[in-house]
């Protein structure tokens, strides 16, 4: 259930069993605004964008949207002209069912790459979903989006803007092929806030994505379908937010916090993951070098398997730093597990420190703190461990 | 056993149980040339080189060497001034036992990062090994080097240079922390060929490493200890090889072939590996872009787990290409598994082609051929699959 049954004024949703993934599974979701909303989107930087990404990029550039369709099971990626045609046909079905302009419909897909959508499922599923829209339907949509996810991912925030209550509601899916690059797998945020200009909303969304979804990794793989959409329909009646609004910092803080919440839910549900680990690097020559260092540690299969084994194998962390491209003096590096200092000046502090660090690693969540002592650059990444279940999930994914 | 009991004139070797890894395991090896040899070496590009790497880089620059000491169990990496002092002390023990200059001794270590060597093991083990040197001792050294390796790795080549028989013998170890960058984990090649100048030998060795050890990956992680050494003692009596020698192409072909043989043995014995997979990219905009594409596919956890699952999941291959940085048009990509064309113009050729590709994936060795159709750049990488055993080996490595 979406927490507290919170609803965002003028948004409704529904999910149905369309048959894409068998008869007994929610696999098609629809989110609709009663009025046209200001829209922003951030998409995969992969050179191989899925068909829905190609379509949505073009439509989001128009700055307005009213509906988002999502299906799981098939990604509609690497599907060529037929796939793009199917994405457009899906949007046409939504437009017809809702009697709205096709240009205001966004479509998203997630699942296996390289297969074509079965349009029969959409021909019946879209009108079915359109007939079931309700303010309580977001919970079902969050379930219909799931692929290898083990739990649905939702988040809500409320704040006051110009004296009016404003609500934000977010949904995300993702467990594998997760190292978003300027976007994420699939995440939708709807808000009843009024926003003056789509271009501003786009700036705020991209900045929020850079500090949330672009800071997580499950497996180092950037998806063909990464899509983050934000629709603001203005029904809260607040003075429209713009760059100079006094309430803008509060709105952006709520948005950033919600995006971060969703991103952490995605990485915590990483395929096979048993632990959520934050990699916090400071003292780098620049923020870019800190990011290189944090991302290299966060993606190292050797580091991630050591986390799974609850082994405070700091040598693998320093080895990852050594190939990361960040500049530093190995004889100055310090490493902490939460508040336990284990490595100082590049050397272990001994068996007692290692025992305390091992106790930290037995926790489900902890932070690896690295101080390169080479400057003032900082970066944070969030990753998970790498378990035997990761392999079994991905060896069998299509079977 | 080193194949055919081949010996290289004037080189002897031995391995002993020094106690670093318990009483019943070979863990210390020594290779010695009866006369000073021309020496070359290629080392890790990690910013965190192990102590033996720091020492050997300096000594190889002198162009001469007579002995190589190797221990497994402890990498002597991230060990600071004490570690560098221990590496020097090891070389001093070898120099004393053999009555040779300390500057002609190279030392190498492999194993756990961050622990100090137990010098008591070396104080007894080095003289012990020096007393057991024989032309047949290389097989024991190849076993003493092993860590998570499941098999020892050796290769020999013979050729004629200026009418004289010349022999090359190579040893390698490595199964994890393998994505050598300008070098490899530990590999030693000895030859009785006469070589005029160490600077030339260095050029030939680096070029050979670039096309062999620098083209393999097990886990995308570059070791702190990567070291490839080549010693040529001249006892074959051939006219010394130099850049203008008519026999140089044959010698370099034999050297390159031996290095490639060892590198393939390393990746085939990758931690947990059940398959050896060659990624061959052509049609890239440049060789550099082809290398980016091949390396990204070869390192993708999603691609490697699909290989383990014998799933011809070409969508993951295209997704990896999409984030690789190589430029191409997704609608032109072709993918083959061995000789089976499965994807053309970015689209699957259907169920029959997929069934044939799946049959190829059931083989222990196969090639994934990618044609980007964007230019004439080519690159080849060798990788292995990613199994549940990989995780269990690396979750438990230190325990």
PDB file of C-alpha atoms in Angstrom, chain A residues 69-284:
ATOM      1  CA  UNK A  69       1.396   3.814 -19.301  1.00  0.00           C
ATOM      2  CA  UNK A  70       3.762   1.160 -17.958  1.00  0.00           C
ATOM      3  CA  UNK A  71       4.108  -2.527 -18.740  1.00  0.00           C
ATOM      4  CA  UNK A  72       6.431  -5.126 -17.279  1.00  0.00           C
ATOM      5  CA  UNK A  73       7.573  -8.379 -18.907  1.00  0.00           C
ATOM      6  CA  UNK A  74       8.893  -6.964 -22.169  1.00  0.00           C
ATOM      7  CA  UNK A  75      11.223  -3.960 -22.411  1.00  0.00           C
ATOM      8  CA  UNK A  76      10.413  -3.060 -26.035  1.00  0.00           C
ATOM      9  CA  UNK A  77      14.155  -2.441 -26.469  1.00  0.00           C
ATOM     10  CA  UNK A  78      16.156  -3.481 -29.555  1.00  0.00           C
ATOM     11  CA  UNK A  79      12.879  -3.901 -31.401  1.00  0.00           C
ATOM     12  CA  UNK A  80      13.483  -1.560 -34.338  1.00  0.00           C
ATOM     13  CA  UNK A  81      10.782   0.183 -36.344  1.00  0.00           C
ATOM     14  CA  UNK A  82       8.169  -2.386 -35.283  1.00  0.00           C
ATOM     15  CA  UNK A  83       8.909  -1.628 -31.628  1.00  0.00           C
ATOM     16  CA  UNK A  84       8.623   2.120 -32.101  1.00  0.00           C
ATOM     17  CA  UNK A  85       5.382   1.596 -33.983  1.00  0.00           C
ATOM     18  CA  UNK A  86       4.077  -0.513 -31.109  1.00  0.00           C
ATOM     19  CA  UNK A  87       5.040   2.171 -28.570  1.00  0.00           C
ATOM     20  CA  UNK A  88       3.076   4.734 -30.605  1.00  0.00           C
ATOM     21  CA  UNK A  89       0.147   2.323 -30.924  1.00  0.00           C
ATOM     22  CA  UNK A  90       0.116   1.902 -27.127  1.00  0.00           C
ATOM     23  CA  UNK A  91      -0.049   5.652 -26.675  1.00  0.00           C
ATOM     24  CA  UNK A  92      -2.850   5.842 -29.220  1.00  0.00           C
ATOM     25  CA  UNK A  93      -4.854   3.244 -27.261  1.00  0.00           C
ATOM     26  CA  UNK A  94      -4.444   5.356 -24.117  1.00  0.00           C
ATOM     27  CA  UNK A  95      -5.414   8.560 -25.928  1.00  0.00           C
ATOM     28  CA  UNK A  96      -8.534   6.898 -27.319  1.00  0.00           C
ATOM     29  CA  UNK A  97      -9.580   5.353 -24.009  1.00  0.00           C
ATOM     30  CA  UNK A  98      -9.183   8.668 -22.177  1.00  0.00           C
ATOM     31  CA  UNK A  99     -10.176  11.018 -25.001  1.00  0.00           C
ATOM     32  CA  UNK A 100      -7.006  13.062 -24.629  1.00  0.00           C
ATOM     33  CA  UNK A 101      -4.356  14.137 -27.182  1.00  0.00           C
ATOM     34  CA  UNK A 102      -1.917  11.354 -28.071  1.00  0.00           C
ATOM     35  CA  UNK A 103       0.984  13.805 -27.636  1.00  0.00           C
ATOM     36  CA  UNK A 104       0.182  13.986 -23.902  1.00  0.00           C
ATOM     37  CA  UNK A 105       0.612  10.235 -23.369  1.00  0.00           C
ATOM     38  CA  UNK A 106       3.932   8.795 -22.179  1.00  0.00           C
ATOM     39  CA  UNK A 107       4.614   5.059 -22.415  1.00  0.00           C
ATOM     40  CA  UNK A 108       7.193   2.982 -20.547  1.00  0.00           C
ATOM     41  CA  UNK A 109       8.200  -0.673 -20.645  1.00  0.00           C
ATOM     42  CA  UNK A 110      10.461  -2.937 -18.627  1.00  0.00           C
ATOM     43  CA  UNK A 111      11.433  -6.583 -18.948  1.00  0.00           C
ATOM     44  CA  UNK A 112      13.245  -8.736 -21.475  1.00  0.00           C
ATOM     45  CA  UNK A 113      15.157  -6.955 -24.247  1.00  0.00           C
ATOM     46  CA  UNK A 114      14.704  -7.897 -27.881  1.00  0.00           C
ATOM     47  CA  UNK A 115      11.118  -9.208 -27.856  1.00  0.00           C
ATOM     48  CA  UNK A 116       8.181  -7.451 -29.494  1.00  0.00           C
ATOM     49  CA  UNK A 117       5.139  -6.429 -27.436  1.00  0.00           C
ATOM     50  CA  UNK A 118       2.002  -8.531 -27.896  1.00  0.00           C
ATOM     51  CA  UNK A 119      -0.396  -5.777 -28.905  1.00  0.00           C
ATOM     52  CA  UNK A 120      -3.450  -7.927 -28.174  1.00  0.00           C
ATOM     53  CA  UNK A 121      -2.677  -7.531 -24.478  1.00  0.00           C
ATOM     54  CA  UNK A 122      -2.689  -3.747 -24.816  1.00  0.00           C
ATOM     55  CA  UNK A 123      -5.806  -3.643 -26.982  1.00  0.00           C
ATOM     56  CA  UNK A 124      -7.805  -5.155 -24.135  1.00  0.00           C
ATOM     57  CA  UNK A 125      -5.657  -4.068 -21.172  1.00  0.00           C
ATOM     58  CA  UNK A 126      -5.553  -0.337 -21.821  1.00  0.00           C
ATOM     59  CA  UNK A 127      -9.341   0.214 -21.919  1.00  0.00           C
ATOM     60  CA  UNK A 128      -9.647  -2.135 -18.934  1.00  0.00           C
ATOM     61  CA  UNK A 129      -7.178  -0.017 -16.928  1.00  0.00           C
ATOM     62  CA  UNK A 130      -8.786   3.244 -18.086  1.00  0.00           C
ATOM     63  CA  UNK A 131     -12.096   2.000 -16.686  1.00  0.00           C
ATOM     64  CA  UNK A 132     -10.639   1.279 -13.251  1.00  0.00           C
ATOM     65  CA  UNK A 133      -8.773   4.518 -12.483  1.00  0.00           C
ATOM     66  CA  UNK A 134      -8.916   5.645  -8.855  1.00  0.00           C
ATOM     67  CA  UNK A 135      -6.937   7.721  -6.395  1.00  0.00           C
ATOM     68  CA  UNK A 136      -6.045   4.464  -4.609  1.00  0.00           C
ATOM     69  CA  UNK A 137      -4.690   2.769  -7.736  1.00  0.00           C
ATOM     70  CA  UNK A 138      -1.004   3.692  -7.332  1.00  0.00           C
ATOM     71  CA  UNK A 139      -0.277   0.741  -5.102  1.00  0.00           C
ATOM     72  CA  UNK A 140      -1.403  -1.632  -7.856  1.00  0.00           C
ATOM     73  CA  UNK A 141       0.717   0.217 -10.436  1.00  0.00           C
ATOM     74  CA  UNK A 142       3.800  -0.098  -8.201  1.00  0.00           C
ATOM     75  CA  UNK A 143       3.209  -3.869  -8.213  1.00  0.00           C
ATOM     76  CA  UNK A 144       2.507  -4.117 -11.934  1.00  0.00           C
ATOM     77  CA  UNK A 145       5.920  -2.511 -12.667  1.00  0.00           C
ATOM     78  CA  UNK A 146       7.902  -5.193 -10.808  1.00  0.00           C
ATOM     79  CA  UNK A 147      10.209  -7.596 -12.668  1.00  0.00           C
ATOM     80  CA  UNK A 148      12.885  -9.210 -10.478  1.00  0.00           C
ATOM     81  CA  UNK A 149      11.946  -6.746  -7.733  1.00  0.00           C
ATOM     82  CA  UNK A 150      10.880  -8.502  -4.546  1.00  0.00           C
ATOM     83  CA  UNK A 151       8.955  -5.541  -3.114  1.00  0.00           C
ATOM     84  CA  UNK A 152       7.038  -2.592  -4.615  1.00  0.00           C
ATOM     85  CA  UNK A 153       8.713   0.789  -4.132  1.00  0.00           C
ATOM     86  CA  UNK A 154       6.733   3.885  -3.260  1.00  0.00           C
ATOM     87  CA  UNK A 155       7.331   7.128  -1.406  1.00  0.00           C
ATOM     88  CA  UNK A 156       5.254  10.165  -0.509  1.00  0.00           C
ATOM     89  CA  UNK A 157       6.084  13.668   0.745  1.00  0.00           C
ATOM     90  CA  UNK A 158       3.940  16.610   1.756  1.00  0.00           C
ATOM     91  CA  UNK A 159       4.813  20.240   2.285  1.00  0.00           C
ATOM     92  CA  UNK A 160       3.246  23.657   2.244  1.00  0.00           C
ATOM     93  CA  UNK A 161       3.804  25.985  -0.707  1.00  0.00           C
ATOM     94  CA  UNK A 162       2.431  29.496  -0.485  1.00  0.00           C
ATOM     95  CA  UNK A 163       0.186  28.330   2.337  1.00  0.00           C
ATOM     96  CA  UNK A 164      -1.308  25.473   0.273  1.00  0.00           C
ATOM     97  CA  UNK A 165      -0.702  21.803   1.002  1.00  0.00           C
ATOM     98  CA  UNK A 166       1.309  20.133  -1.768  1.00  0.00           C
ATOM     99  CA  UNK A 167       1.778  16.396  -2.171  1.00  0.00           C
ATOM    100  CA  UNK A 168       4.306  14.295  -4.044  1.00  0.00           C
ATOM    101  CA  UNK A 169       3.936  10.581  -4.718  1.00  0.00           C
ATOM    102  CA  UNK A 170       6.631   8.439  -6.321  1.00  0.00           C
ATOM    103  CA  UNK A 171       6.814   4.913  -7.703  1.00  0.00           C
ATOM    104  CA  UNK A 172       9.937   3.047  -8.820  1.00  0.00           C
ATOM    105  CA  UNK A 173      10.941  -0.380 -10.037  1.00  0.00           C
ATOM    106  CA  UNK A 174      14.358  -1.870 -10.539  1.00  0.00           C
ATOM    107  CA  UNK A 175      16.530  -4.661  -9.203  1.00  0.00           C
ATOM    108  CA  UNK A 176      18.920  -5.501 -12.034  1.00  0.00           C
ATOM    109  CA  UNK A 177      20.685  -3.703 -14.908  1.00  0.00           C
ATOM    110  CA  UNK A 178      21.025  -0.890 -12.410  1.00  0.00           C
ATOM    111  CA  UNK A 179      23.730   1.709 -12.724  1.00  0.00           C
ATOM    112  CA  UNK A 180      21.584   4.566 -13.937  1.00  0.00           C
ATOM    113  CA  UNK A 181      23.478   7.151 -15.937  1.00  0.00           C
ATOM    114  CA  UNK A 182      21.588  10.464 -15.764  1.00  0.00           C
ATOM    115  CA  UNK A 183      18.339   8.618 -15.108  1.00  0.00           C
ATOM    116  CA  UNK A 184      17.090   5.340 -13.662  1.00  0.00           C
ATOM    117  CA  UNK A 185      15.203   2.263 -14.623  1.00  0.00           C
ATOM    118  CA  UNK A 186      11.566   3.304 -14.209  1.00  0.00           C
ATOM    119  CA  UNK A 187      10.364   5.874 -11.723  1.00  0.00           C
ATOM    120  CA  UNK A 188       7.366   8.169 -11.811  1.00  0.00           C
ATOM    121  CA  UNK A 189       6.627  11.090  -9.547  1.00  0.00           C
ATOM    122  CA  UNK A 190       3.314  12.922  -9.563  1.00  0.00           C
ATOM    123  CA  UNK A 191       2.607  16.113  -7.662  1.00  0.00           C
ATOM    124  CA  UNK A 192      -0.264  18.533  -7.446  1.00  0.00           C
ATOM    125  CA  UNK A 193       2.159  21.436  -7.124  1.00  0.00           C
ATOM    126  CA  UNK A 194       1.773  24.214  -9.621  1.00  0.00           C
ATOM    127  CA  UNK A 195       4.961  24.872 -11.573  1.00  0.00           C
ATOM    128  CA  UNK A 196       5.406  27.844 -13.858  1.00  0.00           C
ATOM    129  CA  UNK A 197       7.682  26.358 -16.531  1.00  0.00           C
ATOM    130  CA  UNK A 198       8.531  22.844 -17.696  1.00  0.00           C
ATOM    131  CA  UNK A 199      12.123  23.940 -18.327  1.00  0.00           C
ATOM    132  CA  UNK A 200      12.535  24.734 -14.624  1.00  0.00           C
ATOM    133  CA  UNK A 201      10.946  21.441 -13.586  1.00  0.00           C
ATOM    134  CA  UNK A 202      13.368  19.651 -15.886  1.00  0.00           C
ATOM    135  CA  UNK A 203      16.355  21.328 -14.201  1.00  0.00           C
ATOM    136  CA  UNK A 204      15.110  20.439 -10.728  1.00  0.00           C
ATOM    137  CA  UNK A 205      14.394  16.833 -11.716  1.00  0.00           C
ATOM    138  CA  UNK A 206      17.778  16.303 -13.361  1.00  0.00           C
ATOM    139  CA  UNK A 207      19.587  17.739 -10.334  1.00  0.00           C
ATOM    140  CA  UNK A 208      17.597  15.478  -8.047  1.00  0.00           C
ATOM    141  CA  UNK A 209      18.312  12.431 -10.230  1.00  0.00           C
ATOM    142  CA  UNK A 210      22.036  13.199 -10.223  1.00  0.00           C
ATOM    143  CA  UNK A 211      22.120  12.977  -6.429  1.00  0.00           C
ATOM    144  CA  UNK A 212      19.835   9.963  -6.089  1.00  0.00           C
ATOM    145  CA  UNK A 213      19.316   7.508  -8.936  1.00  0.00           C
ATOM    146  CA  UNK A 214      22.671   8.394 -10.476  1.00  0.00           C
ATOM    147  CA  UNK A 215      24.372   7.456  -7.199  1.00  0.00           C
ATOM    148  CA  UNK A 216      23.297   3.844  -6.989  1.00  0.00           C
ATOM    149  CA  UNK A 217      24.547   0.652  -8.581  1.00  0.00           C
ATOM    150  CA  UNK A 218      23.504  -2.958  -8.373  1.00  0.00           C
ATOM    151  CA  UNK A 219      25.545  -4.444 -11.190  1.00  0.00           C
ATOM    152  CA  UNK A 220      27.256  -1.628 -13.086  1.00  0.00           C
ATOM    153  CA  UNK A 221      24.937  -2.063 -16.038  1.00  0.00           C
ATOM    154  CA  UNK A 222      23.006   0.897 -17.477  1.00  0.00           C
ATOM    155  CA  UNK A 223      19.607  -0.073 -18.811  1.00  0.00           C
ATOM    156  CA  UNK A 224      18.179   0.645 -22.251  1.00  0.00           C
ATOM    157  CA  UNK A 225      14.929   1.707 -20.567  1.00  0.00           C
ATOM    158  CA  UNK A 226      15.989   4.063 -17.759  1.00  0.00           C
ATOM    159  CA  UNK A 227      13.178   6.589 -17.378  1.00  0.00           C
ATOM    160  CA  UNK A 228      12.293   9.018 -14.608  1.00  0.00           C
ATOM    161  CA  UNK A 229       9.157  11.089 -15.164  1.00  0.00           C
ATOM    162  CA  UNK A 230       7.725  13.947 -13.103  1.00  0.00           C
ATOM    163  CA  UNK A 231       4.234  15.299 -13.666  1.00  0.00           C
ATOM    164  CA  UNK A 232       3.003  18.410 -11.827  1.00  0.00           C
ATOM    165  CA  UNK A 233      -0.672  19.188 -12.446  1.00  0.00           C
ATOM    166  CA  UNK A 234      -1.044  22.364 -10.377  1.00  0.00           C
ATOM    167  CA  UNK A 235      -4.278  21.334  -8.633  1.00  0.00           C
ATOM    168  CA  UNK A 236      -2.843  22.248  -5.204  1.00  0.00           C
ATOM    169  CA  UNK A 237      -3.534  25.827  -6.249  1.00  0.00           C
ATOM    170  CA  UNK A 238      -0.238  27.208  -4.979  1.00  0.00           C
ATOM    171  CA  UNK A 239       1.385  30.225  -6.640  1.00  0.00           C
ATOM    172  CA  UNK A 240       3.286  28.527  -9.482  1.00  0.00           C
ATOM    173  CA  UNK A 241       6.791  27.578  -8.458  1.00  0.00           C
ATOM    174  CA  UNK A 242       9.594  29.250 -10.378  1.00  0.00           C
ATOM    175  CA  UNK A 243      13.316  29.827  -9.918  1.00  0.00           C
ATOM    176  CA  UNK A 244      12.709  32.871  -7.705  1.00  0.00           C
ATOM    177  CA  UNK A 245       9.972  31.381  -5.473  1.00  0.00           C
ATOM    178  CA  UNK A 246      10.700  31.594  -1.772  1.00  0.00           C
ATOM    179  CA  UNK A 247       9.140  28.151  -1.355  1.00  0.00           C
ATOM    180  CA  UNK A 248      11.296  26.570  -4.068  1.00  0.00           C
ATOM    181  CA  UNK A 249      14.046  25.333  -1.714  1.00  0.00           C
ATOM    182  CA  UNK A 250      11.448  23.483   0.382  1.00  0.00           C
ATOM    183  CA  UNK A 251       9.833  21.961  -2.706  1.00  0.00           C
ATOM    184  CA  UNK A 252      13.181  20.864  -4.148  1.00  0.00           C
ATOM    185  CA  UNK A 253      14.230  19.439  -0.779  1.00  0.00           C
ATOM    186  CA  UNK A 254      11.022  17.380  -0.648  1.00  0.00           C
ATOM    187  CA  UNK A 255      11.504  16.249  -4.251  1.00  0.00           C
ATOM    188  CA  UNK A 256      15.186  15.378  -3.692  1.00  0.00           C
ATOM    189  CA  UNK A 257      14.329  13.520  -0.520  1.00  0.00           C
ATOM    190  CA  UNK A 258      11.624  11.503  -2.265  1.00  0.00           C
ATOM    191  CA  UNK A 259      13.943  10.632  -5.174  1.00  0.00           C
ATOM    192  CA  UNK A 260      16.654   9.564  -2.735  1.00  0.00           C
ATOM    193  CA  UNK A 261      14.139   7.440  -0.850  1.00  0.00           C
ATOM    194  CA  UNK A 262      13.067   5.648  -4.040  1.00  0.00           C
ATOM    195  CA  UNK A 263      16.677   5.168  -5.194  1.00  0.00           C
ATOM    196  CA  UNK A 264      17.630   3.596  -1.871  1.00  0.00           C
ATOM    197  CA  UNK A 265      14.640   1.262  -2.125  1.00  0.00           C
ATOM    198  CA  UNK A 266      15.870   0.179  -5.566  1.00  0.00           C
ATOM    199  CA  UNK A 267      19.416  -0.610  -4.454  1.00  0.00           C
ATOM    200  CA  UNK A 268      18.245  -2.307  -1.236  1.00  0.00           C
ATOM    201  CA  UNK A 269      16.162  -4.602  -3.452  1.00  0.00           C
ATOM    202  CA  UNK A 270      19.087  -5.255  -5.828  1.00  0.00           C
ATOM    203  CA  UNK A 271      19.014  -8.723  -7.334  1.00  0.00           C
ATOM    204  CA  UNK A 272      20.072 -11.180  -4.645  1.00  0.00           C
ATOM    205  CA  UNK A 273      21.094  -8.362  -2.299  1.00  0.00           C
ATOM    206  CA  UNK A 274      21.272  -9.004   1.437  1.00  0.00           C
ATOM    207  CA  UNK A 275      22.968  -5.727   2.403  1.00  0.00           C
ATOM    208  CA  UNK A 276      22.752  -2.053   1.511  1.00  0.00           C
ATOM    209  CA  UNK A 277      26.174  -0.407   1.590  1.00  0.00           C
ATOM    210  CA  UNK A 278      26.984   3.287   1.265  1.00  0.00           C
ATOM    211  CA  UNK A 279      30.413   4.182  -0.104  1.00  0.00           C
ATOM    212  CA  UNK A 280      31.390   7.656   1.088  1.00  0.00           C
ATOM    213  CA  UNK A 281      34.639   9.053  -0.307  1.00  0.00           C
ATOM    214  CA  UNK A 282      36.165  12.285   0.893  1.00  0.00           C
ATOM    215  CA  UNK A 283      39.557  13.943   0.566  1.00  0.00           C
ATOM    216  CA  UNK A 284      39.749  13.369  -3.201  1.00  0.00           C
TER     217      UNK A 284
END
